[in-house]
Amino acid sequence: MPRPDFDKPMSTSSLITHLVDRAETVIKAAEAANYPLEMDPYRAQLFDIFALAEASGLLIEMGPHLQADALAERLSERWNLKAIGEAGLKLSATSNDPVMRRVQLLWSACRLWMAWTYAWERWDFYHSDAPAADAPAAPETEQAAAQTQSESASKQPE
């Protein structure tokens, strides 16, 4: 997928629209191929868009942003999903209805986007020498837990 020409100044609004356009293209390509969005080449293409959004500072909730909820809102508006839902259409998750397929793909895109956002935010904690102050304690491994139990049992009087 070609990258936008970043040599030209682009407003935040224009950049968001550009990235949403690209995400829509990827989602529709997966839909046309009847292929899961969670698998390559679609996952990799969507991740490229996510990485551009992150590098552009659009994953921060202050001001215009392109977090998963904003991506979902913009695409659902484009695809008229809100009006379809308000019309009271009862769609089953196993339905072959194209609208339901589009909803499933949108949900898949948002799940991926949220997972990548979480992982990106946690990168420093897992890739630095010193753990972050607000990071949770590392979970005990099964081996360490078994050793602790064994030591406790050996110290108890019989």
GROMACS .gro file of N, CA and C in nm, residues 21-142:
model
  366
   21ASP      N    1  -0.966   0.631   0.517
   21ASP     CA    2  -0.984   0.585   0.378
   21ASP      C    3  -0.902   0.459   0.352
   22ARG      N    4  -0.777   0.463   0.397
   22ARG     CA    5  -0.689   0.347   0.376
   22ARG      C    6  -0.740   0.225   0.453
   23ALA      N    7  -0.785   0.246   0.578
   23ALA     CA    8  -0.839   0.135   0.657
   23ALA      C    9  -0.962   0.077   0.589
   24GLU      N   10  -1.047   0.163   0.538
   24GLU     CA   11  -1.168   0.117   0.468
   24GLU      C   12  -1.130   0.034   0.346
   25THR      N   13  -1.028   0.077   0.273
   25THR     CA   14  -0.983   0.002   0.155
   25THR      C   15  -0.937  -0.138   0.194
   26VAL      N   16  -0.861  -0.149   0.303
   26VAL     CA   17  -0.812  -0.279   0.349
   26VAL      C   18  -0.928  -0.367   0.393
   27ILE      N   19  -1.020  -0.311   0.469
   27ILE     CA   20  -1.135  -0.388   0.519
   27ILE      C   21  -1.221  -0.437   0.402
   28LYS      N   22  -1.246  -0.350   0.306
   28LYS     CA   23  -1.327  -0.390   0.191
   28LYS      C   24  -1.254  -0.495   0.105
   29ALA      N   25  -1.122  -0.487   0.098
   29ALA     CA   26  -1.046  -0.588   0.023
   29ALA      C   27  -1.059  -0.724   0.091
   30ALA      N   28  -1.050  -0.726   0.224
   30ALA     CA   29  -1.067  -0.851   0.298
   30ALA      C   30  -1.209  -0.905   0.279
   31GLU      N   31  -1.305  -0.814   0.280
   31GLU     CA   32  -1.444  -0.852   0.260
   31GLU      C   33  -1.464  -0.913   0.122
   32ALA      N   34  -1.409  -0.849   0.020
   32ALA     CA   35  -1.424  -0.898  -0.118
   32ALA      C   36  -1.357  -1.033  -0.136
   33ALA      N   37  -1.246  -1.054  -0.067
   33ALA     CA   38  -1.174  -1.180  -0.077
   33ALA      C   39  -1.233  -1.287   0.014
   34ASN      N   40  -1.329  -1.246   0.098
   34ASN     CA   41  -1.389  -1.335   0.197
   34ASN      C   42  -1.278  -1.400   0.283
   35TYR      N   43  -1.190  -1.313   0.331
   35TYR     CA   44  -1.073  -1.356   0.405
   35TYR      C   45  -1.069  -1.282   0.539
   36PRO      N   46  -1.023  -1.347   0.646
   36PRO     CA   47  -1.021  -1.280   0.776
   36PRO      C   48  -0.925  -1.162   0.779
   37LEU      N   49  -0.966  -1.058   0.843
   37LEU     CA   50  -0.884  -0.938   0.858
   37LEU      C   51  -0.765  -0.964   0.951
   38GLU      N   52  -0.777  -1.065   1.036
   38GLU     CA   53  -0.671  -1.096   1.132
   38GLU      C   54  -0.552  -1.168   1.069
   39MET      N   55  -0.559  -1.199   0.942
   39MET     CA   56  -0.449  -1.270   0.875
   39MET      C   57  -0.389  -1.182   0.766
   40ASP      N   58  -0.260  -1.208   0.741
   40ASP     CA   59  -0.193  -1.133   0.635
   40ASP      C   60  -0.248  -1.173   0.499
   41PRO      N   61  -0.253  -1.083   0.407
   41PRO     CA   62  -0.187  -0.954   0.400
   41PRO      C   63  -0.267  -0.840   0.465
   42TYR      N   64  -0.393  -0.865   0.501
   42TYR     CA   65  -0.479  -0.758   0.550
   42TYR      C   66  -0.437  -0.707   0.687
   43ARG      N   67  -0.397  -0.799   0.775
   43ARG     CA   68  -0.352  -0.758   0.908
   43ARG      C   69  -0.229  -0.667   0.897
   44ALA      N   70  -0.133  -0.704   0.815
   44ALA     CA   71  -0.012  -0.624   0.798
   44ALA      C   72  -0.044  -0.486   0.739
   45GLN      N   73  -0.137  -0.482   0.645
   45GLN     CA   74  -0.175  -0.354   0.584
   45GLN      C   75  -0.244  -0.265   0.687
   46LEU      N   76  -0.333  -0.324   0.767
   46LEU     CA   77  -0.401  -0.246   0.871
   46LEU      C   78  -0.302  -0.200   0.978
   47PHE      N   79  -0.204  -0.285   1.011
   47PHE     CA   80  -0.104  -0.245   1.109
   47PHE      C   81  -0.020  -0.129   1.058
   48ASP      N   82   0.012  -0.126   0.929
   48ASP     CA   83   0.085  -0.012   0.872
   48ASP      C   84   0.008   0.118   0.895
   49ILE      N   85  -0.122   0.112   0.879
   49ILE     CA   86  -0.207   0.230   0.899
   49ILE      C   87  -0.207   0.269   1.047
   50PHE      N   88  -0.219   0.169   1.133
   50PHE     CA   89  -0.212   0.194   1.278
   50PHE      C   90  -0.080   0.260   1.314
   51ALA      N   91   0.031   0.207   1.262
   51ALA     CA   92   0.163   0.263   1.294
   51ALA      C   93   0.175   0.408   1.248
   52LEU      N   94   0.117   0.440   1.133
   52LEU     CA   95   0.118   0.579   1.086
   52LEU      C   96   0.035   0.668   1.179
   53ALA      N   97  -0.078   0.616   1.225
   53ALA     CA   98  -0.162   0.692   1.318
   53ALA      C   99  -0.087   0.717   1.448
   54GLU      N  100  -0.017   0.616   1.498
   54GLU     CA  101   0.059   0.630   1.622
   54GLU      C  102   0.173   0.729   1.603
   55ALA      N  103   0.246   0.717   1.493
   55ALA     CA  104   0.360   0.806   1.467
   55ALA      C  105   0.314   0.951   1.450
   56SER      N  106   0.190   0.968   1.410
   56SER     CA  107   0.135   1.102   1.390
   56SER      C  108   0.071   1.158   1.516
   57GLY      N  109   0.075   1.082   1.625
   57GLY     CA  110   0.019   1.129   1.752
   57GLY      C  111  -0.132   1.120   1.759
   58LEU      N  112  -0.192   1.034   1.677
   58LEU     CA  113  -0.338   1.027   1.671
   58LEU      C  114  -0.398   0.922   1.765
   59LEU      N  115  -0.315   0.857   1.846
   59LEU     CA  116  -0.370   0.758   1.939
   59LEU      C  117  -0.386   0.815   2.079
   60ILE      N  118  -0.365   0.944   2.091
   60ILE     CA  119  -0.384   1.014   2.218
   60ILE      C  120  -0.523   1.075   2.217
   61GLU      N  121  -0.594   1.060   2.327
   61GLU     CA  122  -0.734   1.099   2.332
   61GLU      C  123  -0.759   1.250   2.336
   62MET      N  124  -0.657   1.329   2.334
   62MET     CA  125  -0.675   1.473   2.341
   62MET      C  126  -0.690   1.528   2.200
   63GLY      N  127  -0.798   1.601   2.177
   63GLY     CA  128  -0.821   1.658   2.045
   63GLY      C  129  -0.863   1.551   1.945
   64PRO      N  130  -0.854   1.584   1.818
   64PRO     CA  131  -0.891   1.483   1.717
   64PRO      C  132  -0.798   1.363   1.728
   65HIS      N  133  -0.854   1.245   1.727
   65HIS     CA  134  -0.772   1.125   1.742
   65HIS      C  135  -0.827   1.014   1.653
   66LEU      N  136  -0.751   0.908   1.647
   66LEU     CA  137  -0.793   0.793   1.568
   66LEU      C  138  -0.773   0.666   1.651
   67GLN      N  139  -0.828   0.669   1.773
   67GLN     CA  140  -0.830   0.548   1.853
   67GLN      C  141  -0.937   0.456   1.794
   68ALA      N  142  -0.946   0.335   1.845
   68ALA     CA  143  -1.037   0.236   1.789
   68ALA      C  144  -1.181   0.285   1.784
   69ASP      N  145  -1.227   0.354   1.888
   69ASP     CA  146  -1.365   0.402   1.890
   69ASP      C  147  -1.390   0.505   1.780
   70ALA      N  148  -1.291   0.591   1.755
   70ALA     CA  149  -1.307   0.692   1.649
   70ALA      C  150  -1.305   0.627   1.512
   71LEU      N  151  -1.220   0.527   1.494
   71LEU     CA  152  -1.217   0.453   1.367
   71LEU      C  153  -1.352   0.386   1.343
   72ALA      N  154  -1.405   0.320   1.446
   72ALA     CA  155  -1.535   0.253   1.434
   72ALA      C  156  -1.645   0.353   1.403
   73GLU      N  157  -1.644   0.466   1.471
   73GLU     CA  158  -1.748   0.567   1.450
   73GLU      C  159  -1.745   0.620   1.307
   74ARG      N  160  -1.627   0.652   1.258
   74ARG     CA  161  -1.616   0.707   1.123
   74ARG      C  162  -1.658   0.605   1.016
   75LEU      N  163  -1.614   0.481   1.032
   75LEU     CA  164  -1.650   0.380   0.932
   75LEU      C  165  -1.798   0.342   0.942
   76SER      N  166  -1.852   0.335   1.062
   76SER     CA  167  -1.994   0.300   1.075
   76SER      C  168  -2.082   0.411   1.017
   77GLU      N  169  -2.037   0.536   1.028
   77GLU     CA  170  -2.110   0.646   0.964
   77GLU      C  171  -2.105   0.633   0.812
   78ARG      N  172  -1.988   0.605   0.759
   78ARG     CA  173  -1.973   0.588   0.614
   78ARG      C  174  -2.060   0.476   0.560
   79TRP      N  175  -2.068   0.368   0.637
   79TRP     CA  176  -2.140   0.250   0.593
   79TRP      C  177  -2.286   0.250   0.639
   80ASN      N  178  -2.328   0.357   0.703
   80ASN     CA  179  -2.466   0.374   0.746
   80ASN      C  180  -2.511   0.264   0.844
   81LEU      N  181  -2.419   0.214   0.924
   81LEU     CA  182  -2.452   0.105   1.015
   81LEU      C  183  -2.544   0.148   1.128
   82LYS      N  184  -2.531   0.272   1.173
   82LYS     CA  185  -2.617   0.322   1.280
   82LYS      C  186  -2.763   0.324   1.235
   83ALA      N  187  -2.787   0.377   1.118
   83ALA     CA  188  -2.925   0.383   1.066
   83ALA      C  189  -2.981   0.243   1.044
   84ILE      N  190  -2.897   0.153   0.999
   84ILE     CA  191  -2.941   0.015   0.978
   84ILE      C  192  -2.980  -0.047   1.111
   85GLY      N  193  -2.898  -0.021   1.215
   85GLY     CA  194  -2.928  -0.074   1.348
   85GLY      C  195  -3.054  -0.012   1.406
   86GLU      N  196  -3.071   0.119   1.383
   86GLU     CA  197  -3.190   0.187   1.435
   86GLU      C  198  -3.316   0.142   1.363
   87ALA      N  199  -3.301   0.093   1.241
   87ALA     CA  200  -3.417   0.045   1.166
   87ALA      C  201  -3.471  -0.084   1.226
   88GLY      N  202  -3.397  -0.139   1.321
   88GLY     CA  203  -3.446  -0.257   1.391
   88GLY      C  204  -3.421  -0.386   1.318
   89LEU      N  205  -3.327  -0.387   1.228
   89LEU     CA  206  -3.297  -0.512   1.159
   89LEU      C  207  -3.238  -0.611   1.259
   90LYS      N  208  -3.291  -0.727   1.258
   90LYS     CA  209  -3.242  -0.832   1.346
   90LYS      C  210  -3.149  -0.921   1.265
   91LEU      N  211  -3.020  -0.908   1.293
   91LEU     CA  212  -2.921  -0.988   1.222
   91LEU      C  213  -2.857  -1.085   1.319
   92SER      N  214  -2.835  -1.204   1.274
   92SER     CA  215  -2.769  -1.305   1.354
   92SER      C  216  -2.620  -1.301   1.324
   93ALA      N  217  -2.539  -1.336   1.422
   93ALA     CA  218  -2.394  -1.337   1.402
   93ALA      C  219  -2.354  -1.439   1.296
   94THR      N  220  -2.439  -1.538   1.272
   94THR     CA  221  -2.409  -1.638   1.170
   94THR      C  222  -2.474  -1.605   1.036
   95SER      N  223  -2.536  -1.490   1.029
   95SER     CA  224  -2.603  -1.447   0.907
   95SER      C  225  -2.504  -1.426   0.794
   96ASN      N  226  -2.548  -1.453   0.672
   96ASN     CA  227  -2.467  -1.426   0.554
   96ASN      C  228  -2.496  -1.288   0.498
   97ASP      N  229  -2.574  -1.211   0.570
   97ASP     CA  230  -2.609  -1.076   0.526
   97ASP      C  231  -2.483  -0.992   0.512
   98PRO      N  232  -2.468  -0.919   0.402
   98PRO     CA  233  -2.349  -0.836   0.382
   98PRO      C  234  -2.331  -0.730   0.492
   99VAL      N  235  -2.440  -0.681   0.546
   99VAL     CA  236  -2.431  -0.582   0.653
   99VAL      C  237  -2.367  -0.647   0.776
  100MET      N  238  -2.409  -0.768   0.808
  100MET     CA  239  -2.352  -0.838   0.923
  100MET      C  240  -2.205  -0.865   0.900
  101ARG      N  241  -2.169  -0.902   0.781
  101ARG     CA  242  -2.027  -0.927   0.749
  101ARG      C  243  -1.946  -0.798   0.768
  102ARG      N  244  -2.001  -0.686   0.727
  102ARG     CA  245  -1.931  -0.558   0.742
  102ARG      C  246  -1.915  -0.524   0.891
  103VAL      N  247  -2.017  -0.551   0.971
  103VAL     CA  248  -2.010  -0.527   1.116
  103VAL      C  249  -1.901  -0.616   1.177
  104GLN      N  250  -1.896  -0.741   1.136
  104GLN     CA  251  -1.795  -0.833   1.188
  104GLN      C  252  -1.654  -0.785   1.153
  105LEU      N  253  -1.636  -0.739   1.030
  105LEU     CA  254  -1.505  -0.690   0.988
  105LEU      C  255  -1.467  -0.563   1.065
  106LEU      N  256  -1.564  -0.476   1.087
  106LEU     CA  257  -1.537  -0.354   1.163
  106LEU      C  258  -1.496  -0.390   1.306
  107TRP      N  259  -1.566  -0.485   1.366
  107TRP     CA  260  -1.532  -0.528   1.501
  107TRP      C  261  -1.392  -0.589   1.503
  108SER      N  262  -1.358  -0.669   1.403
  108SER     CA  263  -1.224  -0.728   1.394
  108SER      C  264  -1.118  -0.619   1.386
  109ALA      N  265  -1.142  -0.519   1.302
  109ALA     CA  266  -1.046  -0.408   1.287
  109ALA      C  267  -1.028  -0.336   1.420
  110CYS      N  268  -1.136  -0.313   1.491
  110CYS     CA  269  -1.129  -0.242   1.620
  110CYS      C  270  -1.058  -0.326   1.726
  111ARG      N  271  -1.083  -0.456   1.728
  111ARG     CA  272  -1.013  -0.544   1.823
  111ARG      C  273  -0.863  -0.540   1.798
  112LEU      N  274  -0.824  -0.551   1.671
  112LEU     CA  275  -0.682  -0.543   1.638
  112LEU      C  276  -0.623  -0.409   1.681
  113TRP      N  277  -0.695  -0.302   1.648
  113TRP     CA  278  -0.649  -0.165   1.678
  113TRP      C  279  -0.629  -0.148   1.829
  114MET      N  280  -0.725  -0.197   1.908
  114MET     CA  281  -0.715  -0.186   2.054
  114MET      C  282  -0.598  -0.269   2.108
  115ALA      N  283  -0.579  -0.389   2.055
  115ALA     CA  284  -0.469  -0.474   2.099
  115ALA      C  285  -0.335  -0.410   2.066
  116TRP      N  286  -0.322  -0.354   1.948
  116TRP     CA  287  -0.197  -0.288   1.910
  116TRP      C  288  -0.173  -0.165   1.995
  117THR      N  289  -0.278  -0.091   2.025
  117THR     CA  290  -0.264   0.028   2.110
  117THR      C  291  -0.212  -0.013   2.247
  118TYR      N  292  -0.271  -0.117   2.304
  118TYR     CA  293  -0.229  -0.164   2.435
  118TYR      C  294  -0.083  -0.209   2.431
  119ALA      N  295  -0.047  -0.288   2.331
  119ALA     CA  296   0.090  -0.338   2.320
  119ALA      C  297   0.189  -0.223   2.302
  120TRP      N  298   0.152  -0.126   2.222
  120TRP     CA  299   0.240  -0.011   2.196
  120TRP      C  300   0.264   0.067   2.325
  121GLU      N  301   0.158   0.084   2.404
  121GLU     CA  302   0.170   0.156   2.530
  121GLU      C  303   0.257   0.081   2.631
  122ARG      N  304   0.260  -0.049   2.624
  122ARG     CA  305   0.334  -0.133   2.719
  122ARG      C  306   0.476  -0.164   2.672
  123TRP      N  307   0.514  -0.122   2.554
  123TRP     CA  308   0.643  -0.155   2.494
  123TRP      C  309   0.759  -0.123   2.588
  124ASP      N  310   0.762  -0.001   2.640
  124ASP     CA  311   0.874   0.041   2.724
  124ASP      C  312   0.891  -0.048   2.847
  125PHE      N  313   0.782  -0.087   2.908
  125PHE     CA  314   0.790  -0.171   3.027
  125PHE      C  315   0.860  -0.303   2.997
  126TYR      N  316   0.831  -0.362   2.885
  126TYR     CA  317   0.887  -0.492   2.852
  126TYR      C  318   1.021  -0.484   2.779
  127HIS      N  319   1.062  -0.364   2.744
  127HIS     CA  320   1.187  -0.350   2.669
  127HIS      C  321   1.284  -0.251   2.733
  128SER      N  322   1.274  -0.231   2.862
  128SER     CA  323   1.368  -0.144   2.932
  128SER      C  324   1.438  -0.225   3.039
  129ASP      N  325   1.549  -0.172   3.088
  129ASP     CA  326   1.625  -0.242   3.192
  129ASP      C  327   1.556  -0.235   3.327
  130ALA      N  328   1.494  -0.122   3.357
  130ALA     CA  329   1.427  -0.105   3.486
  130ALA      C  330   1.276  -0.102   3.464
  131PRO      N  331   1.200  -0.177   3.544
  131PRO     CA  332   1.055  -0.174   3.528
  131PRO      C  333   0.997  -0.038   3.563
  132ALA      N  334   0.892  -0.002   3.496
  132ALA     CA  335   0.824   0.125   3.523
  132ALA      C  336   0.761   0.120   3.661
  133ALA      N  337   0.753   0.236   3.726
  133ALA     CA  338   0.700   0.244   3.863
  133ALA      C  339   0.555   0.201   3.872
  134ASP      N  340   0.476   0.230   3.769
  134ASP     CA  341   0.333   0.198   3.775
  134ASP      C  342   0.301   0.062   3.713
  135ALA      N  343   0.402  -0.011   3.675
  135ALA     CA  344   0.379  -0.140   3.610
  135ALA      C  345   0.343  -0.245   3.715
  136PRO      N  346   0.256  -0.337   3.679
  136PRO     CA  347   0.219  -0.442   3.773
  136PRO      C  348   0.337  -0.536   3.795
  137ALA      N  349   0.339  -0.599   3.910
  137ALA     CA  350   0.445  -0.695   3.939
  137ALA      C  351   0.434  -0.812   3.843
  138ALA      N  352   0.548  -0.869   3.808
  138ALA     CA  353   0.549  -0.983   3.717
  138ALA      C  354   0.481  -1.101   3.785
  139PRO      N  355   0.400  -1.174   3.713
  139PRO     CA  356   0.333  -1.289   3.774
  139PRO      C  357   0.435  -1.398   3.807
  140GLU      N  358   0.408  -1.469   3.914
  140GLU     CA  359   0.496  -1.576   3.956
  140GLU      C  360   0.485  -1.692   3.856
  141THR      N  361   0.596  -1.750   3.821
  141THR     CA  362   0.592  -1.864   3.730
  141THR      C  363   0.548  -1.987   3.807
  142GLU      N  364   0.503  -2.087   3.735
  142GLU     CA  365   0.459  -2.211   3.800
  142GLU      C  366   0.575  -2.276   3.875
   0.00000   0.00000   0.00000
